[in-house]
């Protein structure tokens, strides 16, 4: 086949733009053949570009040469069409296409490139084999859903940048080839050719640099920054991901919250969603007690404590542990199980509890058990349970294992997990996880007052619950708790949560060198070790560091949730697999001998 | 010293914002002590933040406690001031400060943090020792010039993003951990922990990915993207740098030019510079003939060819090579050298010519030499030389070395280099390199029609002058020159040049698999080798690749020139030294044994 050259030909319109207003106009369209239909002397080509599809008609009598070329054009061929827009005859309009009221009658057709038969058609909605999609990512990305996802991602990032810029934030780029940052995951390293045996680290976040920028007086910084973590890849992680990173001087927590609410509202608005700010706010303790988790999914009702309803006498009678709370919750619309379903459910859940010493009552047992029946009405009322909801009450059995006592919150967490498990199981029934296209789909929440330290029972030490630059509450410094009651110290740390997913995490930072040194010491880090790891930063703190704080949010995850996508790979153009492989370009791959020599490296595979 | 807590105190204004309009208002300012002056019962603090400086007055009689705290406050302490704005008394205004008409009378002062005596003061304009600046970058960045540079950089990037977004470009992020790209420099590698002996490469540019995105139908892509090159660092390079990267489908060269002119105009406008578009355009051949270089500095007059003025007879008489051109140029305002200066200059230049077989005439010799005197008027007129300009004529001596014949352009290049050398030497006199703050400071230029191939005399082979995805002229494919006259093949490659610096480089790409394969073959790459290096990309070309093209421009360099800075390090927040070291964080640094073990690596230093 002889291909045509583009020459000086220019598009007049995009394929999705034509309307009856253009009736009679001469136009030039370029794009991909989405479909070809032959009707004797007439050939219809659906021509596709990013904006949509136009129907092109090739009439043998009117444009013989173009018609002949069209006969050879197959799916995914790249063509240019010169023609005239024509209103379709009455009855032949296609109301499902934005351009369905018109068609383009071709005068000339240029065949700009041919296409082999693709392994799957970009016209398909669902392609089962994700490996094939990733290998032929260029074809996969032609699909309408993917085109929309990346247009959305662009709009979201743009709205965020615009909002932050308008609010005095400067976007400042920080290095990618740098030194280990204290985020706790493994670093990716980059060997130096000039300095044998030395390595740069790819940043797990710009944390240190953004704090340095505050020390430098930039007042308000942001960056939409790539970050890198060499983790054992779990379900939906990527070795490189993008975060919206920001930091400000002289803030209170609320100052940070208002900024984040501002840019999220702006971002969601680009997708037609009007969020209501300020977002709900609760402390870590409240979140645990009401949802059993520090990232509550507020699309579902909270847990309800029935401790008061079950009197000590009743507990004794029921063999329920006195010291521990009795928790209950409902799963909306999941009531009305058949006997078999109910039996299966209960046996599953009990198996899950294992040695935990918990027991479970559901709606049915509540109503029918002689002991509980008198309580059923109270419980139902307290839970605001409807007739078609599933009610679950979890009771700690007498003699609950002693080990749980280390963590007074364990029962809340365990029941919270059950709540999520059942909510997922009955998602089809309650429908609360299904997007409706309104703000109701998106339940945002701030969780505050995280504990500063976590007790490690094994090593009998306190660990930082966050990175070691997080400031304790001013009150807990003033009161001396920082020095003598670590378990009571609250961090000025906060998370933003959307639909049970942690979108981002931030804190007011330590700006005083004496407090920072104390935190390092309290974490068991010697002064030398602290100096070795963060020496330059400890120095910087001594030269006039202002109070500052900030946050980082995962852009990929925000776009994923907003797009209603099921995986980060749907909103990252060239993602890696769970084994951290890029299937399209085939990376990673072996280095050449020369590269290894230049980098002073040898591969040693230990068994 | 006891430090104060910020508590819930919030700023009402930034330090640079206050004017007489705020006279009488209660305000809260926070910032750094730029300077303290004691006048008995009065202490004056200049309080600084990103926006500027306000004078704060502490009156012992009025605010005893605040005054006492102010006595302890030294330079770079971080303080918060609660006070009232007061118009300064007549005669005490400071017209050099934006806030010079007012001062803030403090009621309360909070000492938020102290500061050690810094190694240099952020109030200084010039700090000689760049190593100290880089080590204490957090202090260096406090300096007014650096604050302005990064505010400018933010505005420039924002304007570019905004322009491109408005013009249908989607910003799409491409991977950082990927496979070697064919940019010709060394890759930085990232060892894989999961795949022993395998490595990712950091991208030298997003070249392949942006072409893939065009194949995917995204129509118009851009990204402000970090790129990485492990080069032996020359004068002003950085191992990581930022480029404005874009690509579009179905373009002509001019389509790309208009987009770039559009975003540059928008970017320069944010700095108050109104550029005139379209920019000047010339072919590579014209650039070489007129400026002796492919990145002409158009702030200076072009070279002028005097070949016609020097008749063959005259040349023979003067012992000038007949086949070679006689070139001349002026350096404005650099005439009127003293005898000694002139002698020194000529001897310097001649030494520079060395064995090149060139000779040189200057204004003086032109006027006084018996042979040349009759020509002097003609030459002066042709060069439009003024009385105070330095005129230089370069003649190739009879018997010019044969080796130059390999490159018919050598004399243009050599004289072009001399032109730049002298322009630099006499910069103070002509003043053309000094910024005036107008569009005249910025001479943009498109250079087009680069040769597709370069002949390597040593290996007797043709090499690609650009990366191997650059398309030849359509005419040179049609004519068959691509296959049988490589030296004549023009590339659809173009550079954008500003003041003699190449800002960016781009091309219309090859979209046809047959042409791409031919280019690889013509570069001596076997089909297997091509498949091994670019297999997935050659595959992609076969599935319906549209004509496409693009460009990449160095953001760092644009901001540097616009800021009038002398080095990229002035516009990169955390740059590396010429040895690729980050002096602040001390990177690169040795890896731990555990890291080496996990990465299956051993360092082997070969002598």
XYZ file of C-alpha atoms in Angstrom, chain A residues 3 5-11 14 30-32 50 76 78 112-119 136-139 141-142 146-147 150-151 153-154 158 161-162 165-166 168-180 186-200 202 209 212-220 222-223 226 228 230-232 239-240 242 249-252 474 477-478 511-512 536 539-547 555 573-574 576 579-582 584-591 595-606, chain B residues 3 5-11 14 30-32 50 76 78 112-119 136-139 141-142 146-147 150-151 153-154 158 161-162 165-166 168-180 186-200 202 209 212-220 222-223 226 228 230-232 239-240 242 249-252 474 477-478 511-512 536 539-547 555 573-574 576 579-582 584-591 595-606:
272
model
C 0.816 5.856 2.128
C 2.059 12.392 3.147
C 0.445 14.919 5.436
C 2.104 17.856 3.632
C 0.601 21.148 4.689
C -2.844 19.806 5.365
C -4.347 21.011 8.635
C -7.366 19.949 10.614
C -11.745 17.653 15.848
C -7.933 13.464 10.953
C -8.001 10.439 13.162
C -8.337 6.703 13.485
C -9.673 12.289 21.524
C -7.129 1.774 13.505
C -4.858 6.723 10.417
C -1.560 8.423 6.538
C -0.715 5.129 8.161
C -1.843 1.552 8.260
C -2.422 -0.672 11.280
C -1.984 -4.325 11.962
C -4.898 -6.110 13.540
C -4.557 -5.143 17.198
C -4.553 -7.779 19.965
C 0.063 -2.926 24.534
C -0.524 0.117 26.674
C -0.582 2.397 23.600
C -3.698 0.578 22.401
C -4.851 4.109 26.310
C -6.926 4.687 23.145
C -8.705 5.745 29.662
C -8.876 8.921 27.583
C -6.295 11.157 31.908
C -8.303 14.187 30.861
C -6.349 13.728 35.961
C -5.097 16.728 33.991
C -4.593 21.893 37.051
C -2.205 24.053 41.070
C -4.421 26.996 40.263
C -1.068 29.447 43.307
C -3.958 31.817 43.928
C 0.137 32.287 47.817
C 1.794 28.902 47.409
C 4.894 28.703 45.231
C 5.588 25.480 43.415
C 9.254 24.735 44.004
C 10.993 21.675 42.604
C 13.041 19.563 44.982
C 15.748 17.058 43.981
C 15.122 13.487 42.912
C 18.679 12.361 43.372
C 19.189 12.994 47.044
C 19.755 11.412 50.420
C 17.624 8.948 52.372
C 13.078 1.184 51.643
C 14.802 3.691 49.390
C 15.508 3.213 45.738
C 19.190 3.944 45.238
C 21.102 5.420 42.304
C 24.786 4.506 42.127
C 27.237 7.314 41.457
C 29.741 6.905 38.668
C 31.960 9.758 39.833
C 31.993 8.685 43.489
C 32.658 4.931 43.675
C 30.662 3.130 46.342
C 28.319 6.049 46.879
C 24.638 6.320 46.069
C 21.868 8.845 45.741
C 15.245 8.666 45.234
C 13.232 19.769 51.524
C 14.044 23.482 54.566
C 12.031 25.724 52.250
C 10.020 26.940 55.215
C 13.249 27.624 57.073
C 14.254 29.574 53.948
C 11.224 31.809 54.316
C 9.257 30.759 51.237
C 6.159 30.961 53.430
C 3.931 28.664 51.394
C 3.651 23.180 47.178
C 4.674 20.633 44.615
C 6.806 12.076 42.241
C 9.491 6.501 45.290
C 10.774 0.214 47.324
C 8.139 -1.746 49.167
C 6.964 -5.279 48.792
C 6.855 1.963 43.269
C 6.521 5.520 42.008
C 2.525 11.259 42.790
C 4.753 28.741 57.958
C 3.004 29.904 61.139
C -0.022 27.605 60.657
C -2.519 26.069 62.993
C 1.949 22.417 72.662
C 5.121 19.941 75.904
C 4.093 22.564 78.484
C 10.503 23.866 64.751
C 12.593 23.950 67.921
C 22.294 19.213 58.342
C 21.802 22.486 62.074
C 19.186 24.225 59.964
C 16.772 24.218 62.904
C 19.222 26.405 64.815
C 19.272 29.276 62.334
C 15.821 30.740 62.837
C 13.218 28.105 62.005
C 9.623 29.304 62.031
C 6.686 27.210 63.235
C -2.920 12.434 43.647
C -0.388 6.192 32.172
C 2.472 3.698 32.386
C 4.121 -1.141 36.894
C 6.311 -7.210 40.636
C 7.373 -3.643 39.750
C 7.739 -4.455 36.065
C 6.829 -2.158 33.190
C 5.498 -2.290 27.759
C 9.118 -1.125 27.822
C 10.342 -4.242 29.663
C 11.944 -2.597 32.675
C 13.916 -3.342 34.761
C 16.458 -5.037 32.510
C 20.111 -6.077 32.778
C 22.780 -3.398 32.599
C 27.602 0.333 32.657
C 28.442 -1.963 35.548
C 32.131 -1.160 35.172
C 31.496 2.572 35.060
C 29.323 2.353 38.160
C 31.919 0.259 40.030
C 29.343 -2.440 40.653
C 29.099 -6.165 40.498
C 25.943 -8.194 40.856
C 26.125 -10.787 43.614
C 23.129 -13.034 43.886
C 23.057 -14.626 47.294
C 10.571 30.513 73.740
C 4.347 29.080 71.632
C 2.422 30.181 68.578
C -0.885 28.945 70.026
C -3.815 30.182 68.007
C -2.212 33.418 66.935
C -2.641 34.190 63.249
C -1.056 36.732 60.961
C 2.482 39.909 55.525
C 5.375 37.197 61.884
C 8.792 36.812 60.405
C 12.520 37.074 60.818
C 8.795 36.673 51.694
C 17.268 35.879 62.097
C 11.703 34.312 64.471
C 9.094 31.915 68.484
C 12.611 30.743 67.812
C 16.172 31.835 68.249
C 19.007 31.733 65.725
C 22.709 31.166 65.932
C 24.912 33.688 64.192
C 24.687 32.571 60.565
C 27.846 31.980 58.475
C 23.832 26.515 54.047
C 21.323 26.648 51.251
C 18.462 27.358 53.694
C 20.147 30.657 54.575
C 17.539 30.960 49.848
C 16.435 33.643 52.325
C 16.820 34.006 45.504
C 13.304 34.641 46.780
C 11.884 31.194 42.715
C 8.810 33.377 42.656
C 10.207 30.392 38.291
C 6.824 29.591 39.788
C 2.388 28.460 35.894
C 0.995 25.285 32.085
C -1.947 27.617 31.786
C -3.871 23.698 29.052
C -5.924 26.393 27.353
C -5.775 21.582 24.377
C -2.624 20.037 25.839
C -3.018 17.460 28.600
C -0.272 17.170 31.163
C 0.419 13.452 31.503
C 3.033 12.050 33.855
C 5.492 9.530 32.447
C 7.600 7.094 34.494
C 10.892 7.935 36.152
C 11.929 4.358 36.698
C 12.045 3.071 33.158
C 14.260 1.812 30.378
C 17.176 3.472 28.583
C 24.815 8.044 30.017
C 21.820 6.834 31.999
C 21.493 6.934 35.723
C 20.503 3.442 36.819
C 18.364 2.188 39.686
C 19.042 -1.378 40.829
C 16.046 -3.620 41.375
C 15.729 -5.460 44.650
C 13.103 -7.877 43.381
C 14.908 -8.679 40.134
C 18.567 -9.387 40.894
C 20.977 -8.026 38.317
C 18.356 -5.829 36.687
C 18.094 -2.066 36.635
C 15.709 0.717 35.818
C 16.080 7.296 34.985
C 6.622 7.954 26.194
C 3.585 6.535 22.666
C 1.013 8.997 23.996
C 0.528 10.331 20.488
C 0.091 6.780 19.229
C -2.506 6.462 22.003
C -4.482 9.351 20.551
C -3.997 11.928 23.309
C -3.605 14.491 20.544
C -1.666 17.089 22.510
C 2.847 18.254 27.656
C 4.759 17.783 30.851
C 12.528 16.214 35.374
C 18.460 12.910 34.189
C 24.963 11.202 33.868
C 27.394 13.383 31.976
C 30.823 14.585 32.835
C 22.610 15.903 36.552
C 18.883 16.520 36.922
C 13.625 20.274 34.117
C -0.439 14.912 16.383
C -0.837 15.946 12.754
C 1.442 19.002 13.062
C 3.547 20.940 10.638
C 8.877 14.497 3.109
C 11.805 10.694 1.196
C 9.820 11.133 -2.037
C 5.477 7.851 12.112
C 5.954 5.135 9.512
C 8.158 -2.338 21.671
C 5.738 -2.656 17.301
C 3.732 0.362 18.410
C 4.454 2.107 15.103
C 2.593 -0.683 13.319
C -0.724 -0.220 15.087
C -1.892 3.060 13.588
C 0.629 5.771 14.404
C -0.375 9.291 13.388
C 2.065 11.898 12.073
C 12.908 25.418 31.918
C 16.517 25.349 44.732
C 18.859 22.510 45.655
C 24.448 19.924 42.702
C 31.058 16.967 40.887
C 27.335 16.132 41.206
C 27.350 16.563 44.970
C 24.549 18.070 47.029
C 23.611 20.522 51.962
C 22.330 16.976 52.412
C 25.683 15.373 51.561
C 24.641 13.172 48.666
C 25.711 10.814 47.272
C 26.775 8.789 50.304
C 27.663 5.165 51.035
C 24.891 2.597 51.191
C 21.020 -2.123 51.351
C 23.831 -3.581 49.254
C 22.777 -7.076 50.204
C 19.144 -6.433 49.394
C 20.109 -4.971 46.024
C 22.415 -7.918 45.229
C 25.296 -5.525 44.680
C 28.917 -5.252 45.572
C 31.127 -2.249 44.990
C 34.222 -3.029 42.960
C 36.620 -0.155 42.531
C 38.874 -0.853 39.600
